[in-house]
C-alpha cells in the first residue's frame, strides 16, 4: 500500500507541538509494516537544506499566478520526505505566527501548501492509495482532490486526522477567490462557517474517513461543550469518524539510551541520580522530595490556570515539594507562575522556553508529571512519563482518560492519578494524594516499575491506522 502523509510540521525537521511527533514517528512505523510511505511538509527557514537534495522545480498555479516552487527530498527510516520551498510563504522565523498572533496570510500559505502537494504528486507520478492529511493546515487537500484532481487520482482515498478541534483555520470568505475554489462550496454543507471559510470543516466534509487521536475525544467533539461549533457536523458524519490513540517513538524516549539525561537507567529506583543532577542544574536544593514535572504550553487549555492556583495553595501551606516547569504560553499564566518562582526559589523552577534536552531530563527526574488539561485530544506526555517510571497526574478527558488508570485502594495496576472536575481544589487534593504515595516508597516503586513496562509505541497504533486505510481502500 502506498501512503502519502501530509503535515505542516514533522519532527525532527520542524516542531511546535505533538503533531510533529506524530508525523515523524507514524511513517516509520508504517514502513516497518511494509507500506511505502511519503511525507510532505513545508521547507521552513529553520530546516537545514544542506542535508536535503533538490529534486524538482515546479510552477504551481495558485492565487491567479504561477508560483515558483522547489521540492527537496531526503530518505529517513525507509520513508521519503519531501519539503516544499517557497520563499514568500515559508522563509520565516516561525511556523504559524509570532507568539499568539498568527500570520495574516496563513490562508494563502497553507492553501498553497495543500495545492502544491497534489501538483508534486502529479509531477512525480506518485499515485497514492491513501492521502493522510492532518489538521487544518493540510485540510484543503481533500477539497482540491475531490474538485480538481479526481480523474488523476481516481482510486486515491483520503484520511483526515483531527489533532485538536480547537484550531480550525477560519478566515474571511473572500479567500475563496484566492484559493481558486468555486463559490458553490461556500455553503452550510461545505466550507462556510458563520459567514467565514473554515479549512478544517472542508477537510472533514470532503474526506473519505475522519479520525481523531483518542476514542474518548472522538465522542467529546460531538458535544456542544467540546465541539467548537462543529459538533453538529461531526454528529452528521459520525459514521466516518473514529478514534486512534497516538503512540510515541520509543527510540527517542528510552531511559536506557537517552543521550539527554545524565544517567541512563532501566529501573526507577535509579532515577534518584537524575533527580539530583537536575536539581543541581536548576539551582534547586538537592534533597529527596516529591518532584512534579511539567512540560507544556502554559495555557488554560492545558490546565495551567488551575495549576498555578493549586501550586500557590500548596506552597503557601508549606508543602515539602518541588515544581519544575518547562514551556511558554499565555502571558497571564506565565506571570502567575513566575511570581511563584520568584517567591519560592527553592521549590519552583520556571523555564520559559522550548528546550528538548531539558524536557528529557524532566521526564527522567520527576516523580510525578502534571497534565490537568481542560481538554486533551490525546496527550503524549503521560505516555512519555511512563517510559521513565514517572506517574502522570491528569484530568479525566480525551486521551488522558483512555491511557491513565487512577490510583486508589480498589484499583488493580494503577498507572497514575486521575481527577474528574476541572477545579483547583480537585487538582490540589490529587497532588496531595501523590505526595502521600511518595512517602510509601515500596508501593511507589512497584507502580513505577509497572508503568515502565507499558507499550505505547507506534508499533501497535500503526496497525490501527493500517486497518483504517484498508477499510476505506478495500
GROMACS .gro file of C-alpha atoms in nm:
model
  474
    1UNK     CA    1   0.000   0.000   0.000
    2UNK     CA    2   0.126   0.344  -0.099
    3UNK     CA    3   0.056   0.611   0.163
    4UNK     CA    4   0.122   0.986   0.144
    5UNK     CA    5   0.117   1.162   0.481
    6UNK     CA    6   0.089   1.541   0.479
    7UNK     CA    7   0.168   1.755   0.783
    8UNK     CA    8   0.256   2.120   0.843
    9UNK     CA    9   0.529   2.010   1.084
   10UNK     CA   10   0.735   1.694   1.124
   11UNK     CA   11   0.993   1.601   1.386
   12UNK     CA   12   1.294   1.628   1.378
   13UNK     CA   13   1.277   1.885   1.097
   14UNK     CA   14   1.014   2.123   1.240
   15UNK     CA   15   0.805   2.128   1.553
   16UNK     CA   16   0.568   2.335   1.764
   17UNK     CA   17   0.372   2.052   1.925
   18UNK     CA   18   0.252   1.692   1.924
   19UNK     CA   19   0.153   1.695   1.556
   20UNK     CA   20   0.522   1.700   1.464
   21UNK     CA   21   0.592   1.397   1.685
   22UNK     CA   22   0.310   1.200   1.521
   23UNK     CA   23   0.415   1.300   1.169
   24UNK     CA   24   0.773   1.199   1.245
   25UNK     CA   25   0.704   0.864   1.414
   26UNK     CA   26   0.395   0.719   1.242
   27UNK     CA   27   0.556   0.697   0.894
   28UNK     CA   28   0.848   0.499   1.036
   29UNK     CA   29   0.609   0.252   1.200
   30UNK     CA   30   0.401   0.221   0.881
   31UNK     CA   31   0.715   0.150   0.677
   32UNK     CA   32   0.818  -0.118   0.926
   33UNK     CA   33   0.484  -0.283   0.850
   34UNK     CA   34   0.566  -0.299   0.479
   35UNK     CA   35   0.391   0.015   0.350
   36UNK     CA   36   0.550   0.259   0.108
   37UNK     CA   37   0.535   0.598   0.279
   38UNK     CA   38   0.598   0.951   0.156
   39UNK     CA   39   0.579   1.254   0.386
   40UNK     CA   40   0.516   1.611   0.264
   41UNK     CA   41   0.582   1.925   0.469
   42UNK     CA   42   0.683   2.289   0.411
   43UNK     CA   43   1.051   2.380   0.398
   44UNK     CA   44   1.070   2.632   0.679
   45UNK     CA   45   1.360   2.869   0.740
   46UNK     CA   46   1.470   2.661   1.040
   47UNK     CA   47   1.524   2.346   0.830
   48UNK     CA   48   1.883   2.286   0.718
   49UNK     CA   49   1.879   2.239   0.339
   50UNK     CA   50   2.236   2.107   0.328
   51UNK     CA   51   2.111   1.765   0.435
   52UNK     CA   52   1.845   1.761   0.161
   53UNK     CA   53   1.862   1.707  -0.215
   54UNK     CA   54   1.696   1.942  -0.463
   55UNK     CA   55   1.464   1.711  -0.653
   56UNK     CA   56   1.235   1.926  -0.864
   57UNK     CA   57   1.146   2.278  -0.974
   58UNK     CA   58   0.779   2.334  -1.027
   59UNK     CA   59   0.541   2.620  -1.104
   60UNK     CA   60   0.218   2.586  -0.905
   61UNK     CA   61  -0.092   2.763  -1.033
   62UNK     CA   62  -0.227   2.932  -0.721
   63UNK     CA   63  -0.392   3.263  -0.636
   64UNK     CA   64  -0.417   3.354  -1.006
   65UNK     CA   65  -0.044   3.323  -1.064
   66UNK     CA   66   0.229   3.068  -1.127
   67UNK     CA   67   0.429   3.033  -0.808
   68UNK     CA   68   0.786   2.904  -0.835
   69UNK     CA   69   0.838   2.610  -0.605
   70UNK     CA   70   1.142   2.398  -0.522
   71UNK     CA   71   1.099   2.047  -0.387
   72UNK     CA   72   1.368   1.895  -0.168
   73UNK     CA   73   1.395   1.531  -0.069
   74UNK     CA   74   1.561   1.303   0.183
   75UNK     CA   75   1.524   0.940   0.283
   76UNK     CA   76   1.478   0.865   0.653
   77UNK     CA   77   1.362   0.548   0.828
   78UNK     CA   78   1.278   0.395   0.488
   79UNK     CA   79   1.039   0.682   0.418
   80UNK     CA   80   1.061   0.953   0.150
   81UNK     CA   81   1.040   1.304   0.295
   82UNK     CA   82   0.954   1.589   0.056
   83UNK     CA   83   0.987   1.954   0.156
   84UNK     CA   84   0.812   2.232  -0.033
   85UNK     CA   85   1.014   2.553  -0.061
   86UNK     CA   86   0.864   2.894  -0.123
   87UNK     CA   87   1.049   3.200  -0.001
   88UNK     CA   88   0.742   3.422   0.036
   89UNK     CA   89   0.535   3.174   0.234
   90UNK     CA   90   0.777   2.964   0.438
   91UNK     CA   91   1.105   3.152   0.479
   92UNK     CA   92   1.004   3.298   0.817
   93UNK     CA   93   1.129   3.272   1.171
   94UNK     CA   94   0.817   3.092   1.295
   95UNK     CA   95   0.585   2.827   1.155
   96UNK     CA   96   0.241   2.981   1.207
   97UNK     CA   97   0.290   3.323   1.361
   98UNK     CA   98   0.469   3.528   1.624
   99UNK     CA   99   0.366   3.437   1.976
  100UNK     CA  100  -0.010   3.409   1.991
  101UNK     CA  101  -0.054   3.620   1.674
  102UNK     CA  102  -0.098   3.418   1.353
  103UNK     CA  103   0.049   3.534   1.026
  104UNK     CA  104  -0.217   3.730   0.835
  105UNK     CA  105  -0.168   3.526   0.518
  106UNK     CA  106  -0.194   3.177   0.672
  107UNK     CA  107  -0.492   3.102   0.449
  108UNK     CA  108  -0.270   3.154   0.144
  109UNK     CA  109   0.034   2.983   0.295
  110UNK     CA  110  -0.143   2.658   0.373
  111UNK     CA  111  -0.385   2.673   0.081
  112UNK     CA  112  -0.076   2.686  -0.139
  113UNK     CA  113   0.082   2.401   0.058
  114UNK     CA  114  -0.221   2.177   0.001
  115UNK     CA  115  -0.240   2.257  -0.370
  116UNK     CA  116   0.137   2.211  -0.414
  117UNK     CA  117   0.131   1.862  -0.263
  118UNK     CA  118  -0.114   1.743  -0.528
  119UNK     CA  119   0.083   1.912  -0.808
  120UNK     CA  120   0.404   1.746  -0.689
  121UNK     CA  121   0.239   1.404  -0.672
  122UNK     CA  122   0.122   1.456  -1.029
  123UNK     CA  123   0.467   1.573  -1.147
  124UNK     CA  124   0.648   1.284  -0.978
  125UNK     CA  125   0.385   1.035  -1.099
  126UNK     CA  126   0.317   0.920  -0.744
  127UNK     CA  127  -0.028   0.763  -0.736
  128UNK     CA  128  -0.107   0.703  -0.368
  129UNK     CA  129  -0.366   0.460  -0.240
  130UNK     CA  130  -0.413   0.686   0.065
  131UNK     CA  131  -0.351   1.054   0.125
  132UNK     CA  132  -0.346   1.110   0.500
  133UNK     CA  133  -0.372   1.479   0.588
  134UNK     CA  134  -0.356   1.631   0.935
  135UNK     CA  135  -0.530   1.932   1.091
  136UNK     CA  136  -0.648   2.248   0.917
  137UNK     CA  137  -0.313   2.332   0.757
  138UNK     CA  138  -0.343   2.043   0.509
  139UNK     CA  139  -0.723   2.003   0.513
  140UNK     CA  140  -0.777   2.164   0.171
  141UNK     CA  141  -0.602   1.867   0.007
  142UNK     CA  142  -0.930   1.679   0.046
  143UNK     CA  143  -1.122   1.966  -0.114
  144UNK     CA  144  -0.882   2.018  -0.406
  145UNK     CA  145  -0.859   1.644  -0.469
  146UNK     CA  146  -1.233   1.592  -0.498
  147UNK     CA  147  -1.291   1.908  -0.703
  148UNK     CA  148  -0.995   1.919  -0.942
  149UNK     CA  149  -0.784   1.603  -0.925
  150UNK     CA  150  -1.032   1.315  -0.902
  151UNK     CA  151  -0.955   1.200  -1.259
  152UNK     CA  152  -0.579   1.193  -1.194
  153UNK     CA  153  -0.610   1.023  -0.856
  154UNK     CA  154  -0.927   0.825  -0.929
  155UNK     CA  155  -0.854   0.543  -0.685
  156UNK     CA  156  -0.695   0.753  -0.409
  157UNK     CA  157  -0.881   0.761  -0.077
  158UNK     CA  158  -0.840   1.030   0.190
  159UNK     CA  159  -0.791   1.006   0.565
  160UNK     CA  160  -0.815   1.325   0.769
  161UNK     CA  161  -0.687   1.333   1.128
  162UNK     CA  162  -0.804   1.599   1.374
  163UNK     CA  163  -0.534   1.651   1.635
  164UNK     CA  164  -0.705   1.943   1.806
  165UNK     CA  165  -1.050   2.066   1.706
  166UNK     CA  166  -0.983   2.397   1.881
  167UNK     CA  167  -0.769   2.507   1.584
  168UNK     CA  168  -0.974   2.519   1.265
  169UNK     CA  169  -0.819   2.765   1.020
  170UNK     CA  170  -1.105   3.017   0.996
  171UNK     CA  171  -1.063   3.305   0.750
  172UNK     CA  172  -1.256   3.576   0.569
  173UNK     CA  173  -1.479   3.437   0.294
  174UNK     CA  174  -1.301   3.650   0.034
  175UNK     CA  175  -1.021   3.393   0.040
  176UNK     CA  176  -1.245   3.159  -0.161
  177UNK     CA  177  -1.131   3.353  -0.469
  178UNK     CA  178  -0.762   3.348  -0.373
  179UNK     CA  179  -0.776   2.974  -0.308
  180UNK     CA  180  -0.923   2.912  -0.651
  181UNK     CA  181  -1.233   2.743  -0.511
  182UNK     CA  182  -1.581   2.770  -0.662
  183UNK     CA  183  -1.833   2.962  -0.457
  184UNK     CA  184  -2.070   2.666  -0.457
  185UNK     CA  185  -1.851   2.508  -0.185
  186UNK     CA  186  -1.923   2.807   0.037
  187UNK     CA  187  -2.241   2.661   0.185
  188UNK     CA  188  -2.358   2.521   0.516
  189UNK     CA  189  -2.279   2.174   0.380
  190UNK     CA  190  -1.938   2.288   0.258
  191UNK     CA  191  -1.672   2.526   0.391
  192UNK     CA  192  -1.899   2.803   0.522
  193UNK     CA  193  -1.882   2.867   0.895
  194UNK     CA  194  -2.063   3.173   1.033
  195UNK     CA  195  -2.001   3.358   0.705
  196UNK     CA  196  -1.630   3.268   0.705
  197UNK     CA  197  -1.435   2.992   0.534
  198UNK     CA  198  -1.331   2.705   0.762
  199UNK     CA  199  -1.039   2.488   0.639
  200UNK     CA  200  -1.089   2.215   0.898
  201UNK     CA  201  -1.457   2.186   0.814
  202UNK     CA  202  -1.362   2.139   0.449
  203UNK     CA  203  -1.122   1.863   0.546
  204UNK     CA  204  -1.398   1.682   0.734
  205UNK     CA  205  -1.668   1.721   0.469
  206UNK     CA  206  -1.450   1.613   0.173
  207UNK     CA  207  -1.254   1.330   0.342
  208UNK     CA  208  -1.342   0.964   0.288
  209UNK     CA  209  -1.283   0.899   0.658
  210UNK     CA  210  -1.204   1.116   0.959
  211UNK     CA  211  -1.031   1.016   1.278
  212UNK     CA  212  -0.903   1.184   1.587
  213UNK     CA  213  -0.639   1.089   1.837
  214UNK     CA  214  -0.833   0.901   2.103
  215UNK     CA  215  -1.165   0.720   2.129
  216UNK     CA  216  -1.288   0.945   2.411
  217UNK     CA  217  -1.201   1.263   2.218
  218UNK     CA  218  -1.394   1.129   1.916
  219UNK     CA  219  -1.701   1.121   2.141
  220UNK     CA  220  -1.628   1.451   2.317
  221UNK     CA  221  -1.607   1.655   1.995
  222UNK     CA  222  -1.963   1.555   1.910
  223UNK     CA  223  -2.086   1.753   2.212
  224UNK     CA  224  -2.156   2.126   2.232
  225UNK     CA  225  -1.907   2.156   2.517
  226UNK     CA  226  -1.610   2.031   2.314
  227UNK     CA  227  -1.730   2.064   1.955
  228UNK     CA  228  -1.615   2.423   1.895
  229UNK     CA  229  -1.919   2.483   1.675
  230UNK     CA  230  -1.865   2.170   1.464
  231UNK     CA  231  -2.042   1.920   1.690
  232UNK     CA  232  -2.348   1.910   1.463
  233UNK     CA  233  -2.132   1.842   1.158
  234UNK     CA  234  -1.938   1.570   1.340
  235UNK     CA  235  -2.260   1.404   1.454
  236UNK     CA  236  -2.377   1.409   1.093
  237UNK     CA  237  -2.056   1.238   0.983
  238UNK     CA  238  -2.025   1.011   1.287
  239UNK     CA  239  -2.042   0.711   1.052
  240UNK     CA  240  -1.696   0.801   0.920
  241UNK     CA  241  -1.546   0.926   1.248
  242UNK     CA  242  -1.322   0.712   1.471
  243UNK     CA  243  -1.051   0.747   1.734
  244UNK     CA  244  -0.697   0.604   1.739
  245UNK     CA  245  -0.470   0.688   2.033
  246UNK     CA  246  -0.130   0.825   1.934
  247UNK     CA  247   0.189   0.641   2.010
  248UNK     CA  248   0.537   0.763   2.097
  249UNK     CA  249   0.876   0.699   1.942
  250UNK     CA  250   1.031   0.460   2.193
  251UNK     CA  251   1.375   0.508   2.035
  252UNK     CA  252   1.364   0.881   2.111
  253UNK     CA  253   1.217   0.829   2.458
  254UNK     CA  254   1.428   0.550   2.605
  255UNK     CA  255   1.577   0.581   2.956
  256UNK     CA  256   1.830   0.311   2.873
  257UNK     CA  257   1.988   0.510   2.589
  258UNK     CA  258   1.856   0.869   2.615
  259UNK     CA  259   2.152   1.093   2.526
  260UNK     CA  260   1.998   1.396   2.701
  261UNK     CA  261   1.974   1.256   3.054
  262UNK     CA  262   2.266   1.241   3.294
  263UNK     CA  263   2.233   0.877   3.394
  264UNK     CA  264   2.070   0.606   3.186
  265UNK     CA  265   1.860   0.356   3.376
  266UNK     CA  266   1.628   0.060   3.346
  267UNK     CA  267   1.487   0.061   3.699
  268UNK     CA  268   1.302   0.357   3.852
  269UNK     CA  269   1.491   0.316   4.179
  270UNK     CA  270   1.794   0.451   3.990
  271UNK     CA  271   1.617   0.776   3.895
  272UNK     CA  272   1.746   0.949   4.209
  273UNK     CA  273   2.078   1.030   4.041
  274UNK     CA  274   1.898   1.212   3.759
  275UNK     CA  275   1.684   1.398   4.009
  276UNK     CA  276   1.990   1.522   4.198
  277UNK     CA  277   2.162   1.625   3.873
  278UNK     CA  278   1.858   1.822   3.758
  279UNK     CA  279   1.815   1.990   4.095
  280UNK     CA  280   2.177   2.100   4.077
  281UNK     CA  281   2.140   2.221   3.717
  282UNK     CA  282   1.834   2.433   3.803
  283UNK     CA  283   1.963   2.565   4.134
  284UNK     CA  284   1.713   2.377   4.349
  285UNK     CA  285   1.810   2.224   4.685
  286UNK     CA  286   1.937   1.871   4.630
  287UNK     CA  287   1.712   1.666   4.853
  288UNK     CA  288   1.470   1.378   4.831
  289UNK     CA  289   1.131   1.546   4.799
  290UNK     CA  290   0.849   1.475   4.554
  291UNK     CA  291   0.928   1.648   4.225
  292UNK     CA  292   0.637   1.741   3.999
  293UNK     CA  293   0.734   1.800   3.638
  294UNK     CA  294   0.550   1.992   3.367
  295UNK     CA  295   0.644   2.013   3.000
  296UNK     CA  296   0.361   2.204   2.836
  297UNK     CA  297   0.225   2.512   2.672
  298UNK     CA  298   0.138   2.740   2.961
  299UNK     CA  299  -0.221   2.780   2.852
  300UNK     CA  300  -0.567   2.741   3.004
  301UNK     CA  301  -0.642   2.455   2.764
  302UNK     CA  302  -0.356   2.266   2.928
  303UNK     CA  303  -0.496   2.337   3.274
  304UNK     CA  304  -0.214   2.574   3.364
  305UNK     CA  305  -0.457   2.827   3.512
  306UNK     CA  306  -0.579   2.583   3.779
  307UNK     CA  307  -0.225   2.452   3.822
  308UNK     CA  308  -0.085   2.795   3.909
  309UNK     CA  309  -0.358   2.842   4.174
  310UNK     CA  310  -0.311   2.491   4.307
  311UNK     CA  311   0.066   2.526   4.329
  312UNK     CA  312   0.025   2.857   4.513
  313UNK     CA  313  -0.209   2.695   4.765
  314UNK     CA  314   0.033   2.406   4.826
  315UNK     CA  315   0.337   2.632   4.859
  316UNK     CA  316   0.157   2.865   5.099
  317UNK     CA  317   0.075   2.560   5.314
  318UNK     CA  318   0.449   2.488   5.325
  319UNK     CA  319   0.424   2.161   5.131
  320UNK     CA  320   0.762   1.991   5.102
  321UNK     CA  321   0.765   1.968   4.720
  322UNK     CA  322   0.943   2.095   4.411
  323UNK     CA  323   0.779   2.202   4.085
  324UNK     CA  324   0.982   2.208   3.762
  325UNK     CA  325   0.803   2.374   3.470
  326UNK     CA  326   0.917   2.395   3.109
  327UNK     CA  327   0.724   2.584   2.841
  328UNK     CA  328   0.574   2.917   2.747
  329UNK     CA  329   0.232   3.045   2.651
  330UNK     CA  330  -0.031   3.284   2.777
  331UNK     CA  331   0.124   3.588   2.944
  332UNK     CA  332  -0.105   3.599   3.247
  333UNK     CA  333  -0.029   3.236   3.332
  334UNK     CA  334   0.343   3.288   3.272
  335UNK     CA  335   0.332   3.584   3.513
  336UNK     CA  336   0.144   3.390   3.781
  337UNK     CA  337   0.394   3.105   3.779
  338UNK     CA  338   0.688   3.346   3.754
  339UNK     CA  339   0.567   3.513   4.072
  340UNK     CA  340   0.568   3.175   4.249
  341UNK     CA  341   0.914   3.101   4.112
  342UNK     CA  342   1.041   3.433   4.247
  343UNK     CA  343   0.876   3.388   4.585
  344UNK     CA  344   0.969   3.019   4.628
  345UNK     CA  345   1.309   2.991   4.461
  346UNK     CA  346   1.390   2.669   4.647
  347UNK     CA  347   1.068   2.499   4.536
  348UNK     CA  348   0.978   2.627   4.188
  349UNK     CA  349   1.191   2.628   3.873
  350UNK     CA  350   1.024   2.803   3.578
  351UNK     CA  351   1.187   2.771   3.235
  352UNK     CA  352   1.004   2.985   2.980
  353UNK     CA  353   1.137   2.828   2.661
  354UNK     CA  354   1.142   2.520   2.441
  355UNK     CA  355   1.435   2.301   2.536
  356UNK     CA  356   1.437   1.940   2.413
  357UNK     CA  357   1.727   1.820   2.633
  358UNK     CA  358   1.569   1.977   2.944
  359UNK     CA  359   1.236   1.811   2.859
  360UNK     CA  360   1.406   1.471   2.863
  361UNK     CA  361   1.572   1.550   3.195
  362UNK     CA  362   1.238   1.649   3.350
  363UNK     CA  363   1.069   1.326   3.240
  364UNK     CA  364   1.361   1.121   3.374
  365UNK     CA  365   1.393   1.305   3.705
  366UNK     CA  366   1.038   1.378   3.819
  367UNK     CA  367   0.834   1.153   4.044
  368UNK     CA  368   0.507   1.283   3.901
  369UNK     CA  369   0.410   1.453   3.574
  370UNK     CA  370   0.124   1.704   3.586
  371UNK     CA  371  -0.127   1.730   3.297
  372UNK     CA  372  -0.451   1.886   3.433
  373UNK     CA  373  -0.587   1.969   3.087
  374UNK     CA  374  -0.925   2.131   3.035
  375UNK     CA  375  -0.944   1.915   2.724
  376UNK     CA  376  -0.676   1.694   2.572
  377UNK     CA  377  -0.732   1.519   2.238
  378UNK     CA  378  -0.466   1.260   2.315
  379UNK     CA  379  -0.164   1.379   2.505
  380UNK     CA  380   0.183   1.232   2.465
  381UNK     CA  381   0.331   1.348   2.795
  382UNK     CA  382   0.165   1.078   3.001
  383UNK     CA  383   0.299   0.804   2.772
  384UNK     CA  384   0.649   0.951   2.772
  385UNK     CA  385   0.634   0.980   3.151
  386UNK     CA  386   0.557   0.607   3.174
  387UNK     CA  387   0.878   0.527   2.987
  388UNK     CA  388   1.076   0.694   3.266
  389UNK     CA  389   0.878   0.550   3.558
  390UNK     CA  390   0.710   0.885   3.624
  391UNK     CA  391   0.345   0.877   3.728
  392UNK     CA  392   0.109   1.119   3.550
  393UNK     CA  393  -0.148   1.337   3.727
  394UNK     CA  394  -0.425   1.406   3.477
  395UNK     CA  395  -0.780   1.525   3.438
  396UNK     CA  396  -1.031   1.275   3.304
  397UNK     CA  397  -1.061   1.396   2.947
  398UNK     CA  398  -0.980   1.277   2.594
  399UNK     CA  399  -0.675   1.058   2.556
  400UNK     CA  400  -0.579   1.113   2.919
  401UNK     CA  401  -0.890   0.923   3.022
  402UNK     CA  402  -0.807   0.646   2.776
  403UNK     CA  403  -0.447   0.597   2.890
  404UNK     CA  404  -0.425   0.666   3.267
  405UNK     CA  405  -0.575   0.435   3.530
  406UNK     CA  406  -0.643   0.606   3.860
  407UNK     CA  407  -0.455   0.510   4.177
  408UNK     CA  408  -0.685   0.405   4.458
  409UNK     CA  409  -0.713   0.129   4.713
  410UNK     CA  410  -0.954  -0.055   4.485
  411UNK     CA  411  -0.776  -0.028   4.150
  412UNK     CA  412  -0.563  -0.304   4.005
  413UNK     CA  413  -0.247  -0.197   3.823
  414UNK     CA  414  -0.296   0.182   3.857
  415UNK     CA  415  -0.076   0.399   3.636
  416UNK     CA  416  -0.125   0.747   3.782
  417UNK     CA  417  -0.376   0.987   3.932
  418UNK     CA  418  -0.700   1.099   3.766
  419UNK     CA  419  -0.942   1.370   3.878
  420UNK     CA  420  -1.271   1.450   3.709
  421UNK     CA  421  -1.386   1.804   3.786
  422UNK     CA  422  -1.190   2.093   3.633
  423UNK     CA  423  -1.128   2.261   3.963
  424UNK     CA  424  -0.836   2.395   4.171
  425UNK     CA  425  -0.946   2.206   4.480
  426UNK     CA  426  -0.971   1.877   4.291
  427UNK     CA  427  -0.621   1.920   4.149
  428UNK     CA  428  -0.478   2.016   4.488
  429UNK     CA  429  -0.642   1.714   4.651
  430UNK     CA  430  -0.497   1.489   4.380
  431UNK     CA  431  -0.145   1.629   4.418
  432UNK     CA  432  -0.171   1.567   4.792
  433UNK     CA  433  -0.259   1.203   4.720
  434UNK     CA  434   0.056   1.180   4.509
  435UNK     CA  435   0.260   1.322   4.798
  436UNK     CA  436   0.113   1.053   5.023
  437UNK     CA  437   0.216   0.784   4.775
  438UNK     CA  438   0.566   0.933   4.754
  439UNK     CA  439   0.607   0.857   5.122
  440UNK     CA  440   0.517   0.491   5.057
  441UNK     CA  441   0.843   0.416   4.879
  442UNK     CA  442   0.789   0.047   4.809
  443UNK     CA  443   0.441   0.099   4.666
  444UNK     CA  444   0.555   0.393   4.452
  445UNK     CA  445   0.846   0.186   4.318
  446UNK     CA  446   0.618  -0.104   4.231
  447UNK     CA  447   0.382   0.119   4.029
  448UNK     CA  448   0.674   0.297   3.862
  449UNK     CA  449   0.818  -0.038   3.755
  450UNK     CA  450   0.481  -0.141   3.614
  451UNK     CA  451   0.428   0.175   3.406
  452UNK     CA  452   0.776   0.136   3.257
  453UNK     CA  453   0.657  -0.198   3.114
  454UNK     CA  454   0.360  -0.044   2.928
  455UNK     CA  455   0.380  -0.037   2.549
  456UNK     CA  456   0.258   0.285   2.389
  457UNK     CA  457   0.489   0.257   2.091
  458UNK     CA  458   0.373   0.327   1.737
  459UNK     CA  459   0.415  -0.043   1.662
  460UNK     CA  460   0.061  -0.120   1.779
  461UNK     CA  461  -0.101   0.210   1.684
  462UNK     CA  462   0.033   0.193   1.329
  463UNK     CA  463  -0.158  -0.133   1.284
  464UNK     CA  464  -0.478   0.053   1.377
  465UNK     CA  465  -0.409   0.306   1.101
  466UNK     CA  466  -0.339   0.028   0.853
  467UNK     CA  467  -0.679  -0.124   0.941
  468UNK     CA  468  -0.838   0.216   0.878
  469UNK     CA  469  -0.659   0.254   0.543
  470UNK     CA  470  -0.766  -0.093   0.429
  471UNK     CA  471  -1.124  -0.033   0.541
  472UNK     CA  472  -1.170   0.262   0.306
  473UNK     CA  473  -0.943   0.143   0.025
  474UNK     CA  474  -1.097  -0.203   0.007
   0.00000   0.00000   0.00000
